């Protein structure tokens, strides 16, 4: 997720946006916004050309995904979700 | 004590009008605090607008399984409850002038009628959403009596990332008042020194802690606000020709490259909006039926 835009990263860390694994697509992740839009990302955090889904309901949403941050701040807990994807 | 809330004699209800993950995590955190006190999943009812496919992994990750419903079913479901002495209802999500921003919206009258429709001797309502004050000054004395707590009056309600607050899926932008309220329920503190853990203690604890947090949240967000505004301005200049198209076209109708730009722009605007709403907000909690609130004890 090194190329995930910092604004998106910030919103995922606040759970305003959510990041999930996609069942059947081991190298893809679903980013879901607060408005219910879905973006399919690759492991670098860039929009993937495939697969494409017309809505969240159509996507095979898997587990909650996240990452471990090494940044300590006054506001965000140091542990953030990501099952094992260290960035 | 006239009203003793235990792990088994009370029905716990959450209502949230929001598709934001953070508001669902407010509920997840609340449920985990209740379960620390021995409350069972079957005694916890969640009425929410969050996407079902996304709710499941968040519940699974936290090992909880409350009963899930749509907000439209609130009155019907509460009327069918049986075996409870008390009902505690907490709201997260968005608020608006007309009440809760559920689908469809729930008015103050509608919410109170639904709670009073439950066969219980006392209804406790904790309103965490913005503009909670539109629920103020209702008739709380008619049986069954109500105790109502509002996290904020006619203004916004603070949500922010909070040190020491996390669920199994990590931190989140938590509704501060609700987070502290449920933290108190998970580990009560005798605030006023009367030897009891009462709802009044919970109200004071959540209100004071939220008030302490607010200036720090403002300072933190205020520091970042100019940079966030500059970023949105820069993106608007860079993508001026396609700005409206990128803001209004559903993602699935855009090319991958356009999606990449749309994702960045909408996130930058949302990030700016979130920060600005904290910097320019104020918050003061309130309660209704103060005489009764002293007589409600926990655990």
Short mmCIF file of C-alpha atoms in Angstrom, two decimals:
data_model
loop_
_atom_site.label_atom_id
_atom_site.label_comp_id
_atom_site.label_asym_id
_atom_site.label_seq_id
_atom_site.Cartn_x
_atom_site.Cartn_y
_atom_site.Cartn_z
CA UNK A 1 0.00 0.00 0.00
CA UNK A 2 3.00 2.28 -0.45
CA UNK A 3 1.29 4.26 -3.20
CA UNK A 4 -2.03 4.71 -1.44
CA UNK A 5 -2.76 8.46 -1.43
CA UNK A 6 -2.13 9.92 2.05
CA UNK A 7 -5.68 11.33 2.21
CA UNK A 8 -7.08 7.86 1.66
CA UNK A 9 -4.70 6.37 4.20
CA UNK A 10 -5.82 8.95 6.75
CA UNK A 11 -9.48 8.10 6.22
CA UNK A 12 -8.83 4.34 6.47
CA UNK A 13 -7.00 4.92 9.74
CA UNK A 14 -10.09 6.74 11.05
CA UNK A 15 -12.43 4.03 9.69
CA UNK A 16 -14.22 6.65 7.65
CA UNK A 17 -13.20 4.45 4.73
CA UNK A 18 -12.79 0.70 5.04
CA UNK A 19 -10.37 -1.71 3.45
CA UNK A 20 -11.18 -5.38 2.95
CA UNK A 21 -9.67 -8.42 1.34
CA UNK A 22 -11.56 -9.79 -1.65
CA UNK A 23 -12.40 -13.48 -1.57
CA UNK A 24 -10.98 -15.21 -4.65
CA UNK A 25 -8.63 -12.33 -5.45
CA UNK A 26 -5.56 -12.73 -3.21
CA UNK A 27 -3.72 -9.69 -4.61
CA UNK A 28 -6.65 -7.32 -4.59
CA UNK A 29 -8.31 -5.19 -1.91
CA UNK A 30 -11.64 -3.39 -1.75
CA UNK A 31 -11.63 0.20 -0.56
CA UNK A 32 -15.17 1.24 0.45
CA UNK A 33 -15.91 4.91 1.10
CA UNK A 34 -18.39 6.44 3.52
CA UNK A 35 -20.69 6.96 0.53
CA UNK A 36 -20.58 3.28 -0.39
CA UNK A 37 -18.35 3.67 -3.44
CA UNK A 38 -16.01 0.75 -4.03
CA UNK A 39 -12.50 0.94 -5.49
CA UNK A 40 -10.48 -2.19 -6.22
CA UNK A 41 -6.81 -1.71 -5.32
CA UNK A 42 -3.70 -3.73 -5.91
CA UNK A 43 -1.22 -4.47 -3.14
CA UNK A 44 0.52 -1.13 -3.77
CA UNK A 45 -2.69 0.82 -3.16
CA UNK A 46 -3.24 1.73 -6.81
CA UNK A 47 -6.52 1.24 -8.67
CA UNK A 48 -6.47 -2.16 -10.34
CA UNK A 49 -7.73 -2.69 -13.85
CA UNK A 50 -9.52 -5.84 -12.78
CA UNK A 51 -11.75 -7.11 -11.33
CA UNK A 52 -14.42 -4.40 -11.47
CA UNK A 53 -17.61 -4.37 -9.41
CA UNK A 54 -20.62 -2.15 -9.94
CA UNK A 55 -21.36 -1.97 -6.21
CA UNK A 56 -20.22 -3.17 -2.80
CA UNK A 57 -23.02 -5.72 -2.80
CA UNK A 58 -21.56 -7.33 -5.92
CA UNK A 59 -18.06 -7.62 -4.46
CA UNK A 60 -16.95 -10.73 -2.51
CA UNK A 61 -16.00 -8.75 0.60
CA UNK A 62 -13.63 -10.75 2.81
CA UNK A 63 -11.92 -9.82 6.05
CA UNK A 64 -11.11 -6.39 7.38
CA UNK A 65 -7.69 -5.39 6.13
CA UNK A 66 -5.28 -2.84 7.49
CA UNK A 67 -1.63 -2.33 8.26
CA UNK A 68 0.80 -1.92 11.07
CA UNK A 69 2.03 1.61 11.38
CA UNK A 70 5.33 2.49 12.95
CA UNK A 71 4.29 6.09 13.46
CA UNK A 72 3.33 7.05 17.00
CA UNK A 73 1.08 10.06 17.26
CA UNK A 74 -0.97 11.62 19.98
CA UNK A 75 -4.15 10.75 18.24
CA UNK A 76 -4.02 7.37 16.57
CA UNK A 77 -3.45 4.06 18.27
CA UNK A 78 -0.19 2.59 17.14
CA UNK A 79 -1.77 -0.64 15.99
CA UNK A 80 -3.96 -0.47 12.92
CA UNK A 81 -5.51 -3.42 11.23
CA UNK A 82 -3.91 -5.32 8.49
CA UNK A 83 -3.70 -8.76 8.47
CA UNK A 84 -0.08 -9.25 7.96
CA UNK A 85 0.50 -6.83 5.17
CA UNK A 86 3.36 -4.75 6.43
CA UNK A 87 3.93 -1.69 4.36
CA UNK B 1 -31.98 1.33 44.51
CA UNK B 2 -35.12 1.70 42.38
CA UNK B 3 -33.42 0.76 39.12
CA UNK B 4 -30.52 -1.69 39.17
CA UNK B 5 -29.13 -2.48 35.73
CA UNK B 6 -27.57 -5.95 35.65
CA UNK B 7 -26.05 -8.09 32.92
CA UNK B 8 -29.29 -10.01 32.50
CA UNK B 9 -32.25 -7.75 33.26
CA UNK B 10 -31.71 -5.11 30.58
CA UNK B 11 -32.12 -4.95 26.84
CA UNK B 12 -29.37 -2.99 25.09
CA UNK B 13 -30.26 -1.24 21.85
CA UNK B 14 -28.06 0.62 19.40
CA UNK B 15 -29.45 2.79 16.61
CA UNK B 16 -27.27 4.30 13.90
CA UNK B 17 -28.23 6.27 10.83
CA UNK B 18 -25.01 6.07 8.86
CA UNK B 19 -23.16 4.11 6.21
CA UNK B 20 -19.82 5.17 7.73
CA UNK B 21 -17.68 2.35 9.06
CA UNK B 22 -16.61 4.54 11.98
CA UNK B 23 -20.16 4.74 13.30
CA UNK B 24 -20.54 0.99 13.13
CA UNK B 25 -17.28 0.71 15.09
CA UNK B 26 -18.78 2.99 17.75
CA UNK B 27 -21.34 0.24 18.21
CA UNK B 28 -18.74 -2.54 18.05
CA UNK B 29 -16.81 -0.83 20.85
CA UNK B 30 -19.97 -0.39 22.91
CA UNK B 31 -20.86 -4.05 22.53
CA UNK B 32 -17.38 -5.17 23.58
CA UNK B 33 -17.65 -3.03 26.74
CA UNK B 34 -21.04 -4.56 27.57
CA UNK B 35 -19.72 -8.04 27.05
CA UNK B 36 -16.97 -7.34 29.58
CA UNK B 37 -19.79 -7.02 32.11
CA UNK B 38 -21.37 -10.30 31.07
CA UNK B 39 -24.11 -9.01 28.77
CA UNK B 40 -25.00 -11.67 26.20
CA UNK B 41 -25.16 -11.10 22.43
CA UNK B 42 -28.84 -12.06 22.42
CA UNK B 43 -29.63 -9.12 24.69
CA UNK B 44 -28.03 -6.61 22.32
CA UNK B 45 -30.05 -5.25 19.39
CA UNK B 46 -28.41 -3.17 16.67
CA UNK B 47 -30.55 -1.15 14.25
CA UNK B 48 -28.22 0.24 11.58
CA UNK B 49 -27.82 1.37 8.00
CA UNK B 50 -24.28 0.07 7.56
CA UNK B 51 -23.78 -2.32 4.66
CA UNK B 52 -24.42 -5.90 5.78
CA UNK B 53 -21.52 -7.35 3.81
CA UNK B 54 -19.16 -4.99 5.63
CA UNK B 55 -20.73 -5.45 9.05
CA UNK B 56 -20.04 -9.16 9.21
CA UNK B 57 -16.22 -9.03 9.00
CA UNK B 58 -16.09 -6.23 11.57
CA UNK B 59 -18.25 -8.22 14.00
CA UNK B 60 -16.35 -11.44 13.35
CA UNK B 61 -12.99 -9.76 13.93
CA UNK B 62 -14.21 -8.66 17.35
CA UNK B 63 -15.86 -11.94 18.29
CA UNK B 64 -19.29 -10.44 18.83
CA UNK B 65 -22.68 -11.31 17.38
CA UNK B 66 -25.40 -8.86 18.38
CA UNK B 67 -28.80 -9.10 16.74
CA UNK B 68 -28.96 -6.93 13.60
CA UNK B 69 -31.97 -5.10 12.21
CA UNK B 70 -32.87 -2.19 9.94
CA UNK B 71 -33.80 1.08 11.67
CA UNK B 72 -37.26 0.93 10.10
CA UNK B 73 -37.98 -2.13 12.28
CA UNK B 74 -37.20 -0.38 15.59
CA UNK B 75 -40.71 0.12 16.93
CA UNK B 76 -41.94 -3.31 15.89
CA UNK B 77 -38.96 -5.13 17.38
CA UNK B 78 -38.99 -3.21 20.67
CA UNK B 79 -42.70 -3.88 21.11
CA UNK B 80 -41.98 -7.62 20.89
CA UNK B 81 -39.35 -7.68 23.64
CA UNK B 82 -40.03 -9.87 26.63
CA UNK B 83 -38.31 -10.59 29.90
CA UNK B 84 -36.51 -7.29 30.42
CA UNK B 85 -36.95 -4.77 33.23
CA UNK B 86 -35.07 -1.94 31.58
CA UNK B 87 -34.03 -0.77 28.15
CA UNK B 88 -30.91 1.22 27.36
CA UNK B 89 -30.76 2.70 23.87
CA UNK B 90 -27.69 4.46 22.47
CA UNK B 91 -27.50 6.29 19.17
CA UNK B 92 -24.50 6.75 16.93
CA UNK B 93 -24.36 7.85 13.31
CA UNK B 94 -25.54 11.12 11.88
CA UNK B 95 -28.14 13.47 13.27
CA UNK B 96 -30.19 16.19 11.63
CA UNK B 97 -32.85 18.75 12.44
CA UNK B 98 -35.57 16.13 12.15
CA UNK B 99 -33.85 13.61 14.45
CA UNK B 100 -31.76 10.58 13.54
CA UNK B 101 -30.47 10.34 9.96
CA UNK B 102 -31.62 6.77 9.59
CA UNK B 103 -33.42 5.44 6.51
CA UNK B 104 -36.13 6.57 7.01
CA UNK B 105 -35.27 9.30 9.56
CA UNK B 106 -36.45 8.71 13.13
CA UNK B 107 -37.98 11.77 14.80
CA UNK B 108 -37.70 12.48 18.52
CA UNK B 109 -41.37 11.58 18.93
CA UNK B 110 -40.86 8.38 16.95
CA UNK B 111 -37.85 7.30 19.01
CA UNK B 112 -39.54 7.98 22.34
CA UNK B 113 -42.71 6.21 21.23
CA UNK B 114 -40.68 3.17 20.17
CA UNK B 115 -38.89 3.01 23.53
CA UNK B 116 -42.14 3.48 25.44
CA UNK B 117 -43.66 0.74 23.30
CA UNK B 118 -41.27 -1.76 24.85
CA UNK B 119 -42.62 -3.63 27.89
CA UNK B 120 -40.09 -2.25 30.38
CA UNK B 121 -40.26 -0.15 33.53
CA UNK B 122 -37.58 2.36 32.52
CA UNK B 123 -36.12 3.62 29.26
CA UNK B 124 -32.64 5.12 29.17
CA UNK B 125 -31.61 6.91 26.00
CA UNK B 126 -28.09 8.12 25.24
CA UNK B 127 -27.89 10.29 22.13
CA UNK B 128 -24.43 10.52 20.61
CA UNK B 129 -25.22 12.01 17.21
CA UNK B 130 -24.92 15.62 16.08
CA UNK B 131 -27.75 17.99 17.02
CA UNK B 132 -28.92 15.63 19.79
CA UNK B 133 -30.60 18.62 21.43
CA UNK B 134 -33.55 18.30 19.05
CA UNK B 135 -34.54 15.41 21.36
CA UNK B 136 -34.43 17.65 24.45
CA UNK B 137 -37.37 18.79 26.61
CA UNK B 138 -39.65 15.87 25.91
CA UNK B 139 -42.08 14.54 28.51
CA UNK B 140 -39.87 12.15 30.45
CA UNK B 141 -42.20 11.53 33.40
CA UNK B 142 -45.14 9.66 31.86
CA UNK B 143 -44.80 5.92 32.47
CA UNK B 144 -42.62 4.25 31.60
CA UNK B 145 -40.31 7.10 32.61
CA UNK B 146 -37.37 8.05 30.45
CA UNK B 147 -33.90 9.25 31.28
CA UNK B 148 -32.32 10.98 28.31
CA UNK B 149 -28.71 12.01 27.90
CA UNK B 150 -27.49 14.09 24.98
CA UNK B 151 -23.83 14.24 24.01
CA UNK B 152 -24.37 17.65 22.47
CA UNK B 153 -27.13 20.21 22.20
CA UNK B 154 -28.01 21.81 18.86
CA UNK B 155 -24.49 21.63 17.45
CA UNK B 156 -22.05 18.99 16.25
CA UNK B 157 -20.79 15.99 18.19
CA UNK B 158 -17.08 15.23 18.27
CA UNK B 159 -15.69 12.14 16.61
CA UNK B 160 -11.94 11.76 16.62
CA UNK B 161 -9.21 9.19 17.00
CA UNK B 162 -8.60 8.60 20.70
CA UNK B 163 -5.54 7.29 22.46
CA UNK B 164 -6.29 4.04 24.28
CA UNK B 165 -9.45 3.28 22.35
CA UNK B 166 -9.34 0.48 19.83
CA UNK B 167 -11.20 -2.61 18.78
CA UNK B 168 -9.76 -5.73 17.20
CA UNK B 169 -9.69 -4.00 13.84
CA UNK B 170 -7.70 -1.06 15.17
CA UNK B 171 -8.46 2.53 16.04
CA UNK B 172 -11.22 4.62 14.52
CA UNK B 173 -12.65 8.09 14.57
CA UNK B 174 -14.78 7.45 17.62
CA UNK B 175 -17.79 9.39 18.84
CA UNK B 176 -16.02 10.70 21.92
CA UNK B 177 -18.99 10.94 24.28
CA UNK B 178 -20.25 7.47 23.40
CA UNK B 179 -16.77 5.99 23.64
CA UNK B 180 -16.29 7.39 27.14
CA UNK B 181 -19.82 6.40 28.15
CA UNK B 182 -19.22 2.80 27.18
CA UNK B 183 -15.73 2.85 28.64
CA UNK B 184 -17.42 3.78 31.93
CA UNK B 185 -19.89 0.92 31.54
CA UNK B 186 -16.98 -1.47 30.96
CA UNK B 187 -15.12 -0.16 34.03
CA UNK B 188 -17.38 2.10 36.14
CA UNK B 189 -15.98 4.94 38.24
CA UNK B 190 -17.73 6.49 41.26
CA UNK B 191 -17.37 10.08 40.11
CA UNK B 192 -19.40 11.79 42.84
CA UNK B 193 -18.17 9.61 45.71
CA UNK B 194 -21.58 8.37 46.87
CA UNK B 195 -20.43 4.76 46.90
CA UNK B 196 -22.56 3.79 43.90
CA UNK B 197 -22.02 3.47 40.18
CA UNK B 198 -24.95 5.45 38.85
CA UNK B 199 -25.99 6.72 35.46
CA UNK B 200 -25.19 10.19 36.77
CA UNK B 201 -21.58 9.11 37.22
CA UNK B 202 -21.53 7.86 33.64
CA UNK B 203 -22.96 11.15 32.37
CA UNK B 204 -20.42 13.23 34.25
CA UNK B 205 -17.54 10.96 33.25
CA UNK B 206 -18.38 11.04 29.55
CA UNK B 207 -19.10 14.76 29.54
CA UNK B 208 -15.95 15.81 31.35
CA UNK B 209 -13.67 13.49 29.38
CA UNK B 210 -15.14 14.69 26.08
CA UNK B 211 -14.70 18.29 27.13
CA UNK B 212 -11.06 17.60 27.96
CA UNK B 213 -10.49 15.97 24.59
CA UNK B 214 -12.11 18.69 22.50
CA UNK B 215 -9.35 21.35 22.69
CA UNK B 216 -6.67 18.80 21.89
CA UNK B 217 -8.63 17.56 18.89
CA UNK B 218 -9.09 21.15 17.72
CA UNK B 219 -5.40 21.95 18.04
CA UNK B 220 -4.38 18.80 16.23
CA UNK B 221 -6.83 19.27 13.39
CA UNK B 222 -6.25 23.02 13.23
CA UNK B 223 -2.55 22.47 12.67
CA UNK B 224 -3.25 20.29 9.65
CA UNK B 225 -6.12 22.33 8.24
CA UNK B 226 -4.13 24.75 6.01
CA UNK B 227 -2.24 21.88 4.36
CA UNK B 228 -5.46 19.95 3.76
CA UNK B 229 -7.07 23.03 2.21
CA UNK B 230 -4.05 23.63 0.01
CA UNK B 231 -4.19 20.04 -1.17
CA UNK B 232 -7.84 20.34 -2.20
CA UNK B 233 -7.11 23.65 -3.94
CA UNK B 234 -4.16 22.12 -5.79
CA UNK B 235 -6.22 19.16 -6.92
CA UNK B 236 -8.96 21.48 -8.14
CA UNK B 237 -6.48 23.44 -10.24
CA UNK B 238 -4.82 20.31 -11.56
CA UNK B 239 -8.11 18.66 -12.56
CA UNK B 240 -10.20 21.74 -13.33
CA UNK B 241 -11.40 20.45 -16.69
CA UNK B 242 -12.82 17.22 -15.26
CA UNK B 243 -13.63 18.41 -11.73
CA UNK B 244 -17.40 18.08 -11.82
CA UNK B 245 -17.29 14.86 -13.80
CA UNK B 246 -14.95 13.32 -11.26
CA UNK B 247 -17.11 14.45 -8.35
CA UNK B 248 -20.42 13.27 -9.76
CA UNK B 249 -19.76 10.16 -11.85
CA UNK B 250 -20.14 6.78 -10.11
CA UNK B 251 -16.75 5.06 -9.83
CA UNK B 252 -17.80 2.08 -11.89
CA UNK B 253 -18.42 4.34 -14.88
CA UNK B 254 -14.87 5.70 -14.88
CA UNK B 255 -11.64 4.32 -16.30
CA UNK B 256 -9.03 3.03 -13.83
CA UNK B 257 -6.99 6.22 -14.28
CA UNK B 258 -10.05 8.38 -13.65
CA UNK B 259 -10.96 6.26 -10.64
CA UNK B 260 -7.49 6.87 -9.23
CA UNK B 261 -7.99 10.62 -9.53
CA UNK B 262 -11.54 10.47 -8.18
CA UNK B 263 -10.43 8.42 -5.19
CA UNK B 264 -7.75 10.97 -4.36
CA UNK B 265 -9.98 14.02 -4.82
CA UNK B 266 -12.95 12.73 -2.83
CA UNK B 267 -10.66 11.57 -0.04
CA UNK B 268 -8.93 14.95 0.10
CA UNK B 269 -12.27 16.75 0.34
CA UNK B 270 -13.56 14.34 2.98
CA UNK B 271 -10.35 14.64 4.98
CA UNK B 272 -10.61 18.44 4.88
CA UNK B 273 -14.28 18.39 5.86
CA UNK B 274 -13.64 16.08 8.80
CA UNK B 275 -10.85 18.30 10.10
CA UNK B 276 -12.78 21.55 9.61
CA UNK B 277 -15.87 20.23 11.40
CA UNK B 278 -13.77 19.50 14.49
CA UNK B 279 -11.97 22.84 14.48
CA UNK B 280 -15.17 24.87 14.27
CA UNK B 281 -17.45 22.85 16.54
CA UNK B 282 -18.59 23.23 20.13
CA UNK B 283 -20.15 20.59 22.34
CA UNK B 284 -22.01 20.64 25.65
CA UNK B 285 -23.87 17.56 26.93
CA UNK B 286 -27.28 17.65 28.63
CA UNK B 287 -29.59 15.36 30.54
CA UNK B 288 -33.30 15.06 31.11
CA UNK B 289 -34.94 13.70 34.26
CA UNK B 290 -32.09 14.43 36.65
CA UNK B 291 -34.00 13.18 39.69
CA UNK B 292 -34.30 9.73 38.22
CA UNK B 293 -30.78 9.50 36.84
CA UNK B 294 -29.39 9.32 40.39
CA UNK B 295 -31.48 6.23 41.05
CA UNK B 296 -30.13 4.18 38.15
CA UNK B 297 -27.22 1.98 39.26
CA UNK B 298 -25.11 -0.43 37.24
CA UNK B 299 -23.85 -3.96 37.63
#
